[in-house]
Every structure is written in structure tokens, then in C-alpha cells.
Short mmCIF file of C-alpha atoms in Angstrom, two decimals:
data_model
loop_
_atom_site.label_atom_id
_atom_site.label_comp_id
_atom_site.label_asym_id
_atom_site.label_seq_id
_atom_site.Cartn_x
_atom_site.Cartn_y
_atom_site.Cartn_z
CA UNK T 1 -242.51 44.89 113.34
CA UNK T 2 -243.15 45.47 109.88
CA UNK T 3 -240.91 43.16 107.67
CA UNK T 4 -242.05 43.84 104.09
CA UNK T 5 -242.56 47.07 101.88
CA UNK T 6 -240.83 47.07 98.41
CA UNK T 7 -238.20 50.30 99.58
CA UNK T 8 -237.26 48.19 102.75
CA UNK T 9 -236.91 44.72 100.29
CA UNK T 10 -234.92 47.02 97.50
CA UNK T 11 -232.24 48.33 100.52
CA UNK T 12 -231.68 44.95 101.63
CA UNK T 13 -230.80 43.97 98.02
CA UNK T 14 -228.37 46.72 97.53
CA UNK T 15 -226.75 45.53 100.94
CA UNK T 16 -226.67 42.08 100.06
CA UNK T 17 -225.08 43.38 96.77
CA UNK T 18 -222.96 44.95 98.18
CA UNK T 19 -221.42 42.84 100.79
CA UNK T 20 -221.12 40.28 97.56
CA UNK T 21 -219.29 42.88 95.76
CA UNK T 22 -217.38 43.67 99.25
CA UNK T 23 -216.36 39.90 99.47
CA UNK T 24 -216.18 38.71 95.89
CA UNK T 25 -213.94 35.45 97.56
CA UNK T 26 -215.56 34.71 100.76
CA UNK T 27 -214.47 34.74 103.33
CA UNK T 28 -211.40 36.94 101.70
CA UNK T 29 -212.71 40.53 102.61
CA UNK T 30 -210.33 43.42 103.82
CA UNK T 31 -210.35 44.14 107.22
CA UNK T 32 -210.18 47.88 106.38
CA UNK T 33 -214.02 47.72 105.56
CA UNK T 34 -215.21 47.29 108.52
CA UNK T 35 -216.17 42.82 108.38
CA UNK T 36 -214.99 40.71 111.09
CA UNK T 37 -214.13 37.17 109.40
CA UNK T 38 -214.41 34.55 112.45
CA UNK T 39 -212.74 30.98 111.80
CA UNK T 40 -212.37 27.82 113.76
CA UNK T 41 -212.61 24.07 112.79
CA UNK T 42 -212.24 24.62 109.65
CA UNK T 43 -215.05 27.26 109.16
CA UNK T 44 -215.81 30.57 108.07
CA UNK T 45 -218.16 33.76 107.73
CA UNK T 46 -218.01 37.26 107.26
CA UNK T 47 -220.05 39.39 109.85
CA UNK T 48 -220.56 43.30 108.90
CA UNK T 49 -222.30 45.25 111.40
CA UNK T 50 -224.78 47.95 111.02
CA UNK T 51 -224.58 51.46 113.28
CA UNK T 52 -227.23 49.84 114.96
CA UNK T 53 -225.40 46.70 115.70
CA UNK T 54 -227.33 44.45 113.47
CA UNK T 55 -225.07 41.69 112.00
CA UNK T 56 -225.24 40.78 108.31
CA UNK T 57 -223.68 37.47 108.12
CA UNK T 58 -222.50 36.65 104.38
CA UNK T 59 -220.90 32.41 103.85
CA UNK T 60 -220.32 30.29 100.78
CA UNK T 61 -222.64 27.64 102.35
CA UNK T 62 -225.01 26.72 104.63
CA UNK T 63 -222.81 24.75 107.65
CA UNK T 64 -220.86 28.44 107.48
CA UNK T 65 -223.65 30.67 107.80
CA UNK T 66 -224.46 28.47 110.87
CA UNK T 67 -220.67 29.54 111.62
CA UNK T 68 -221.72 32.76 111.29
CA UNK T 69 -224.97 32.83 112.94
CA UNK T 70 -223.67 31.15 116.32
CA UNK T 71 -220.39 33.23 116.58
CA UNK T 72 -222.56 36.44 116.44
CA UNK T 73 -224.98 34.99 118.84
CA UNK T 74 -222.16 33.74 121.15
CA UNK T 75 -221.10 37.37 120.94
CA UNK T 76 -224.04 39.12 121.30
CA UNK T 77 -225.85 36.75 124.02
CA UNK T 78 -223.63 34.11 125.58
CA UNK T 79 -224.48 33.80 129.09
CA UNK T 80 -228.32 33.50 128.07
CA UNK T 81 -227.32 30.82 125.46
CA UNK T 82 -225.29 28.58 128.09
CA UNK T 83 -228.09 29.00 130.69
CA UNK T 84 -230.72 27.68 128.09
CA UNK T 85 -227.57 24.93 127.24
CA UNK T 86 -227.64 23.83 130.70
CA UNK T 87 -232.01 23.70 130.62
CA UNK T 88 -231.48 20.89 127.63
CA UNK T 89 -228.92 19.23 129.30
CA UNK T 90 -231.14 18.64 132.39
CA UNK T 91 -228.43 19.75 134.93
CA UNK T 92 -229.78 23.31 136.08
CA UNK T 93 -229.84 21.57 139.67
CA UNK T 94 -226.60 20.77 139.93
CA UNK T 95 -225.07 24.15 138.55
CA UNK T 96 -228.19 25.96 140.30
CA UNK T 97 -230.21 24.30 142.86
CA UNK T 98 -233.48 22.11 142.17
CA UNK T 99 -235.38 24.02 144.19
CA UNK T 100 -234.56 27.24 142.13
CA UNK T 101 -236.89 28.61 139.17
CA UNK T 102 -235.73 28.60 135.41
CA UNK T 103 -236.45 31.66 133.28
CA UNK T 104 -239.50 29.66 131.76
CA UNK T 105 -237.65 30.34 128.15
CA UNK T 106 -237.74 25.91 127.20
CA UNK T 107 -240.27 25.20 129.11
CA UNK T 108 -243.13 25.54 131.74
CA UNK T 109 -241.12 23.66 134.70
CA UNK T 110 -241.47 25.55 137.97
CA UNK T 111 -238.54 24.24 139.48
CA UNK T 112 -234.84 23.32 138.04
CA UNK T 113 -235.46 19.77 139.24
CA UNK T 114 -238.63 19.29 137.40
CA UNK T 115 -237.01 20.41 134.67
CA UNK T 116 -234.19 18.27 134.71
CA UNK T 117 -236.45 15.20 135.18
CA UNK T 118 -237.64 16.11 131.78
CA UNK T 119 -235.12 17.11 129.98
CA UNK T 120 -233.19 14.21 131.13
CA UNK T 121 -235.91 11.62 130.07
CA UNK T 122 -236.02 13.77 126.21
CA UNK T 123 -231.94 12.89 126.23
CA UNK T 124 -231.96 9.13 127.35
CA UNK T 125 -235.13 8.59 125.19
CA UNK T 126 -233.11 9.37 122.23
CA UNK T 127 -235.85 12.04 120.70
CA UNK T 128 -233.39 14.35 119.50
CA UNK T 129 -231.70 11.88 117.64
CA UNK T 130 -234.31 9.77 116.31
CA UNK T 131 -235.67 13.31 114.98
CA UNK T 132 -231.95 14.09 113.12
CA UNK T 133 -232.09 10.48 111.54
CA UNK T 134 -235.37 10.90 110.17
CA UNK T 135 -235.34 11.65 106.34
CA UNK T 136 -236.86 15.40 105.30
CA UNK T 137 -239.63 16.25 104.98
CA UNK T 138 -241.03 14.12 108.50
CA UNK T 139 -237.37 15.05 109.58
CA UNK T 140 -234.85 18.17 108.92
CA UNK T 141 -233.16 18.60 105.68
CA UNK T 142 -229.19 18.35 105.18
CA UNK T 143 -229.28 22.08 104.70
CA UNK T 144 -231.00 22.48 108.09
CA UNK T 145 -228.47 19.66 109.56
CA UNK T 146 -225.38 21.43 108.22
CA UNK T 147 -226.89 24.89 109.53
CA UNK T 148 -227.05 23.26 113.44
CA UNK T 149 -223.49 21.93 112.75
CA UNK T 150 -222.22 25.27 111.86
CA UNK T 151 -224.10 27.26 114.56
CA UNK T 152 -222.22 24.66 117.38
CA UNK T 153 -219.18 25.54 115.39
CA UNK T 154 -219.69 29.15 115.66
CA UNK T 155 -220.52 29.29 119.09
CA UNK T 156 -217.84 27.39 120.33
CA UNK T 157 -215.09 28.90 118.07
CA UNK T 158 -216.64 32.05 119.83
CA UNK T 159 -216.33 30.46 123.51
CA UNK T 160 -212.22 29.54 122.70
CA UNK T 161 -211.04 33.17 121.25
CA UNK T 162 -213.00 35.48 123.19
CA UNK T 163 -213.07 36.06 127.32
CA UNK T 164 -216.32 36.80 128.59
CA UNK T 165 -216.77 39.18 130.88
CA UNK T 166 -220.59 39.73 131.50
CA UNK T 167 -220.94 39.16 135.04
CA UNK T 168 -224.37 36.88 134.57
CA UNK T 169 -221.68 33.95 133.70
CA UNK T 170 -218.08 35.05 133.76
CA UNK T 171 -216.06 32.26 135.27
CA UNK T 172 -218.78 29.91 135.43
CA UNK T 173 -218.00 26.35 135.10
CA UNK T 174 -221.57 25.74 133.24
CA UNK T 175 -220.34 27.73 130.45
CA UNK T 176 -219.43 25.17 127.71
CA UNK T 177 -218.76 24.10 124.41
CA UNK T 178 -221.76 22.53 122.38
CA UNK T 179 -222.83 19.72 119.98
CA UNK T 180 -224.89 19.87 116.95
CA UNK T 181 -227.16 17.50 119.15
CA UNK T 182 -227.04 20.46 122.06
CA UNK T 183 -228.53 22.75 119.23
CA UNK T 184 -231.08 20.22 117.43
CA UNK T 185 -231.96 19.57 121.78
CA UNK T 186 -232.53 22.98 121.83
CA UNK T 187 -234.79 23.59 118.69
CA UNK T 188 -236.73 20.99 119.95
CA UNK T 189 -237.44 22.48 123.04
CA UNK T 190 -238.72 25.50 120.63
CA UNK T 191 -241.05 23.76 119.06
CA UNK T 192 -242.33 21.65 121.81
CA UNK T 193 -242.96 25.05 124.04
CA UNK T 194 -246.38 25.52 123.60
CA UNK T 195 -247.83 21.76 123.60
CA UNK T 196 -246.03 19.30 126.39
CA UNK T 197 -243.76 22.17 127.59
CA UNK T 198 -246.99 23.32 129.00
CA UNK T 199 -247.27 20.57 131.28
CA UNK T 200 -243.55 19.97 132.91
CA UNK T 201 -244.72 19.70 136.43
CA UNK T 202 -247.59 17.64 135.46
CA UNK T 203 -245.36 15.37 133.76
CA UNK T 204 -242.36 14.96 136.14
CA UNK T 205 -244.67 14.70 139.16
CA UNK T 206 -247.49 12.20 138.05
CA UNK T 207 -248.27 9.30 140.18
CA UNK T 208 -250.30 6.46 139.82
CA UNK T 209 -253.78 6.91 141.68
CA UNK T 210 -253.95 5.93 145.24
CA UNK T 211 -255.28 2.02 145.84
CA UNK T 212 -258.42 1.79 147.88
CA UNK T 213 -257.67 -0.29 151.34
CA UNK T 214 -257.27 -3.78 151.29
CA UNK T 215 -260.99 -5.88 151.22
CA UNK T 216 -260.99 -8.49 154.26
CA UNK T 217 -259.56 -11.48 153.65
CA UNK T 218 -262.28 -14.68 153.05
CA UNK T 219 -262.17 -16.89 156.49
CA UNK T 220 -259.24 -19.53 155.63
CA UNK T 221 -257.84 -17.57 153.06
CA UNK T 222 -254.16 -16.92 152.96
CA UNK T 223 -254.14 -13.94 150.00
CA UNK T 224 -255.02 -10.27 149.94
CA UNK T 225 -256.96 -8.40 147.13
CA UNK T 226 -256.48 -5.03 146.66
CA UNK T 227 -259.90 -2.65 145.32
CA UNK T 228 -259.73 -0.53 142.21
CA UNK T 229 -257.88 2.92 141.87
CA UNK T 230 -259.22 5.81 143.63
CA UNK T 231 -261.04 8.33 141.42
CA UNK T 232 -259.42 12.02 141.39
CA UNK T 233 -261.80 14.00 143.49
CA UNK T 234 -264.10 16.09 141.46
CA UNK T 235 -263.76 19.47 143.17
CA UNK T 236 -260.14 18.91 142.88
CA UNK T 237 -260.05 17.92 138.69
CA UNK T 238 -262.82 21.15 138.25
CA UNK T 239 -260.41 23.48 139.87
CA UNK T 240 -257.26 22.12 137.82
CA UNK T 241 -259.70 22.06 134.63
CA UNK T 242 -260.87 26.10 135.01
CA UNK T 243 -257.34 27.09 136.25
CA UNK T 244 -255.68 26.19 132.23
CA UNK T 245 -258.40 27.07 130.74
CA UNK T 246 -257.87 30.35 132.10
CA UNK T 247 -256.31 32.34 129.42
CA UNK T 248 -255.42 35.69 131.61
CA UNK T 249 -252.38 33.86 133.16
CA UNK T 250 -250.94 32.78 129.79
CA UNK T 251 -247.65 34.46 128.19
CA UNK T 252 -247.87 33.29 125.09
CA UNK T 253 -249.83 35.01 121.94
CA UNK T 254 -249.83 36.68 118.97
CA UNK T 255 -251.15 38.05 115.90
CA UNK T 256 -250.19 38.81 112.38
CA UNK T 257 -251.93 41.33 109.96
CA UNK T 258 -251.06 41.26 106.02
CA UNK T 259 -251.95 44.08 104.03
CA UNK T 260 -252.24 44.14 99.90
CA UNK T 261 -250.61 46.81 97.99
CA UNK T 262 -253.75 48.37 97.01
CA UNK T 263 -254.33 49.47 100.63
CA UNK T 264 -250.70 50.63 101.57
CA UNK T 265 -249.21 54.32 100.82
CA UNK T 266 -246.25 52.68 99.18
CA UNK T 267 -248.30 50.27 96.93
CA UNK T 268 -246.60 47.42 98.33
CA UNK T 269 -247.85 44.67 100.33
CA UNK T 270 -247.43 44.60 104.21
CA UNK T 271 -246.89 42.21 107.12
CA UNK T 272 -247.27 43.28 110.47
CA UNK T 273 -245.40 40.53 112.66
CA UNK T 274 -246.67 40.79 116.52
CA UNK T 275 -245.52 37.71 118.34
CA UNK T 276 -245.81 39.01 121.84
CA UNK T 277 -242.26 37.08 122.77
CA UNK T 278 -240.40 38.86 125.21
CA UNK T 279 -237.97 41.47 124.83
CA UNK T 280 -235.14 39.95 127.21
CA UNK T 281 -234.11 36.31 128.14
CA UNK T 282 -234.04 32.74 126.35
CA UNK T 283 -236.94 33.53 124.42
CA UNK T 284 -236.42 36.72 122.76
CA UNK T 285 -236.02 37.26 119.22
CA UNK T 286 -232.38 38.17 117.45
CA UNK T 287 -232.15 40.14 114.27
CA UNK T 288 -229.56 39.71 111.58
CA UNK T 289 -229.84 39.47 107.47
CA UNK T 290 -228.24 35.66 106.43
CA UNK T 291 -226.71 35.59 103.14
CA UNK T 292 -225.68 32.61 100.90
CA UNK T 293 -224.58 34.23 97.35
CA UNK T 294 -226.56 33.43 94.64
CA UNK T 295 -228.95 31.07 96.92
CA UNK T 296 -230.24 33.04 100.07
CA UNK T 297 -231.05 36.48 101.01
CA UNK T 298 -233.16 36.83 104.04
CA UNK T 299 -233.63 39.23 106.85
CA UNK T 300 -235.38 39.30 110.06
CA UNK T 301 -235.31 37.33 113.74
CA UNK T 302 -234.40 34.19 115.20
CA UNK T 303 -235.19 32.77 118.52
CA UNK T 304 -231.83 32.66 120.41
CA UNK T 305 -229.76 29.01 119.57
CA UNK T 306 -231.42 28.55 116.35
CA UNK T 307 -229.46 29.25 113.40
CA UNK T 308 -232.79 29.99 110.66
CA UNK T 309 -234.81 33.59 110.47
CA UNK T 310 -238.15 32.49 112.22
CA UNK T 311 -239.76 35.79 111.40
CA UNK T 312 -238.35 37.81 108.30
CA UNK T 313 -238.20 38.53 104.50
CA UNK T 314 -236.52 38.24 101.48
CA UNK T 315 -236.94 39.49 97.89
CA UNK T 316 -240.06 37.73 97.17
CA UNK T 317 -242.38 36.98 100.12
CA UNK T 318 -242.38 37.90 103.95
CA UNK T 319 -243.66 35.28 106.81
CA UNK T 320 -244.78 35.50 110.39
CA UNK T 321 -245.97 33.13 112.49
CA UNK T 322 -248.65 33.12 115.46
CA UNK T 323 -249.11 31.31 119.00
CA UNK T 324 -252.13 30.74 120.98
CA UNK T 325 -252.82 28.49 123.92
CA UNK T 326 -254.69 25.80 122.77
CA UNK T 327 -258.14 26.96 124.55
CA UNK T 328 -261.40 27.39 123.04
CA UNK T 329 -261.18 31.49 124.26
CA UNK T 330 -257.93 31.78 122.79
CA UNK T 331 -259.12 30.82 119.78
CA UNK T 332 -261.80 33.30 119.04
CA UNK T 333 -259.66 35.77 120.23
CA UNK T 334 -256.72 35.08 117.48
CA UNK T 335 -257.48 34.15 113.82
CA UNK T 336 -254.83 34.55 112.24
CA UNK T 337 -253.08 31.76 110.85
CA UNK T 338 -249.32 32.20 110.14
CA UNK T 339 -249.26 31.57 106.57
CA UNK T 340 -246.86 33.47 104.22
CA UNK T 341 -248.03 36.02 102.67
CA UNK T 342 -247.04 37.17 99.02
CA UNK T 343 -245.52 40.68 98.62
CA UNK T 344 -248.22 42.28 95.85
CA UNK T 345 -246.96 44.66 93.32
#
């Protein structure tokens, strides 16, 4: 997608100027212009849709553009948000069957019990929530924190004033309200997708290696030793070895290609975003333009249950980001680093 030229950056400024002018007391805009102003627990936002059904999401702060951002998700995508909901929660075998397969959107796990062996160890570990009480930078920032609390807001403020009636999960008991700890649980399962969610079955199936038989007892003696672990049989560790390091069954990749403005038609600098996600399911990207008066302006997409633009734009500089599996032949194939790159005049 291309996410920065100077005509695109100078239309998005207009609109953000003039949903500002539109809702000079937020969340106090008429409801004769078009702006749907969702509320609940003591939250707000104002959510104008484009003809195209893109949602501009305008909020004084940052806990109610989470508002915002997880009311128009809720509303746009609920059934796939509760399914991933249920993946974090580690109970897609008791709503669906162990033996069943997730969508692969969290994570690598071939089975829902698998799965749920993980998932379940990540919440009675206490990851999630060591993460939250760690102090920014090594953890997130209060803007960050107050963004998670909105988008659980949003979504289930959402989930009480609305009936769903997509047929994926209409009347489904799974189908529930969230946490702030449901939506950091989730982000973490983001960001964790291509390193140990990679290796789900490997994890929740491990065993320790098989002891070697018992060596005789000594004449007279009245204990047992036991020999040293069994070694993994070659053949079988070469074949596990040359199947990941087979990049043709990987779904993950991408690429990113910045252009200066002396090379472009319009004179302004270019970034081509190609992140190969998918176009349906848990991991597919959601557009929208956030705006916090006066302190943020930025358009683009977000992976589905995170409340921040993972690949966008603002006035000033556009960003991408890239994914490779972490094999030597991946490598070569993709450098491209997902640094920002600076919109050139």
C-alpha cells in the first residue's frame, strides 16, 4: 500500500481539520453530520465514516481513542475478535474441541489443545502482567496502558448496545466482555508470533528423553541404577532440522521499499508497505485515521485487538515494518529493515 506522498498527507490534514472544526467540544458533534458518538463507562469518541467505510476516530485523549478504536473494531469484526479472545484465554477446547485447528492468527499450535496448554501456562505465569508493571521504555507507556484500557472499553460498550447477528458467532456463549489484561494478552501474542509462537507444538508436547534400561544389579546389591538419557536419533533431528529451515512452507514475509522525492513524479517521498499478512481472519490488517487534537494525527492499519496504527502515516514521517523467518535463506532474500523513513521535500 502506499502510505506517504505529500497530496495524500495534505487530504488527511484537511480531514483531521475538519472533523476538529466538526467537533470543536468532543465528543459534542451533531448527529446531522453524519458522526456516530459511542459511550459507555464513562467514555467517549466520535467515529465518522468514509464512503468507503473507513472510520476516522477523533477523542480528547488517549484511553478514548482506545474507546473509539475497539467500538469500531467490535463493529466491524466481532466474531473474529472473540475467537482470537478465546485463543488467549486458552479455552478454544472447551468452546471448540481440542482436537480442532485454530486459524493460526496467535500462534503456530496445530491443535486447540496445544494451544490452550500454552496459552494457559502465558496466563498462570503472570507474563502479561509482569510486562504491564514494567516501567516504559523495557515496558509500555501510560499512554499505551490507557489506549488498551479504552479499546476493552470500546469493545465491550460495543458487545452491551448492539445484537450481533453474523452467523460465525451469533448466540455463542464464547462471545464476551474483555479486560485490559485480555487486550495487553493479546498484543503479546502479536509480538511473540514469529519467535516462540513458531514452536507451540514443540513446546506443549516436549518430553524428557527416554532412560536407557536399567544396568544389572551388582551380586548382593539391593539398588538399581538407571544409564544416561537416550540421544535423539540422528536421522530423526536431520529431518526436523531441514523441515524449518525450509522456507517454502512459511506464511510469514515481507518487504518495504522507500523512495526519495527526487525519484517520485510528485516530488515527495514514498513508502511502499508490503507485509504479506492476510487479507481475512485474526491476522489481517484494519484501517482507520486516529485523532487526538492538537497531539495525534495518524492514518493507516492495525492488526485486529490492538488499539495503535502498526503500519501508517502522519504529517511528518511514514513507517512500515517487515517479517522474515528467522532462517539464513530468508534472510538474503529480505533486506529491508523496517525503519521509518522521513517524508523528503
Amino acid at each position: 500500500m502506499h502510505l506517504s506522498t505529500r497530496p495524500i498527507l495534505r487530504r488527511v490534514a484537511l480531514t483531521g481539520a475538519a472533523l476538529l472544526a466538526a467537533t470543536a467540544a468532543v465528543p459534542q458533534a451533531s448527529a446531522a453530520t453524519g458522526d456516530r458518538i459511542p459511550a459507555g463507562g464513562g467514555l467517549s469518541a466520535v467515529i465518522r465514516y468514509t464512503e468507503n467505510g473507513i472510520p476516522h476516530i477523533l477523542a480528547r485523549d488517549y484511553a478514548q481513542l482506545g474507546f473509539g478504536t475497539g467500538w469500531a473494531q467490535a463493529a466491524d469484526q466481532v466474531c473474529v475478535l472473540a475467537d482470537g479472545f478465546v485463543t488467549v484465554a486458552g479455552e478454544r477446547s472447551h468452546w471448540f474441541g481440542p482436537d480442532a485447528a485454530p486459524d493460526g492468527s496467535l500462534s503456530s499450535a496445530t491443535r486447540n489443545l496445544s494451544s490452550d496448554l500454552y496459552f494457559k501456562g502465558v496466563r498462570e505465569s503472570g507474563t502479561v502482567e509482569k510486562l504491564l508493571a514494567t516501567p516504559a521504555p523495557a515496558g509500555p507507556t501510560t499512554d499505551l496502558k490507557e489506549l488498551m484500557r479504552g479499546w476493552a472499553a470500546g469493545y465491550n460498550a460495543w458487545l452491551a448496545q448492539n445484537r450481533i447477528d453474523d452467523p460465525a458467532c451469533k448466540g455463542a456463549g464464547w462471545v464476551r466482555p474483555v479486560t485490559t489484561t485480555d487486550v495487553a494478552a493479546r498484543g503479546f501474542a502479536v509480538s511473540v508470533l514469529g519467535g516462540q509462537g513458531r514452536g507451540i507444538d514443540g513446546i506443549t508436547t516436549a518430553q524428557p528423553p527416554a532412560a536407557q534400561p536399567p544396568a544389572a544389579a551388582a551380586p548382593g546389591s539391593s539398588t538399581t541404577a538407571l544409564g544416561p538419557a537416550s540421544a535423539p536419533d540422528p536421522a530423526t533431528a536431520a529431518e526436523a532440522a531441514r523441515e524449518f529451515f525450509d522456507t517454502s512452507r512459511y506464511d510469514m514475509g515481507s518487504n518495504a521499499v522507500a523512495f526519495a522525492g527526487s525519484t517520485t513524479a510528485s516530488g515527495s517521498g514514498l513508502l511502499l508497505g508490503n507485509p504479506h499478512y492476510p487479507w481475512q481472519g485474526g491476522r489481517r490488517f484494519w484501517q482507520s485515521q486516529q485523532t487526538i487534537p492538537g497531539k495525534l494525527n495518524v492514518s493507516g492499519g492495525s492488526l485486529l485487538g490492538t488499539a495503535v496504527v502498526n503500519i501508517g502515516f502522519n504529517e511528518k514521517v511514514a513507517w512500515s515494518h517487515t517479517v522474515a523467518a528467522g532462517t539464513p535463506a530468508s534472510a538474503r532474500a529480505c533486506r529491508c529493515p523496517g525503519r521509518p523513513v522521513r517524508r523528503t521535500r
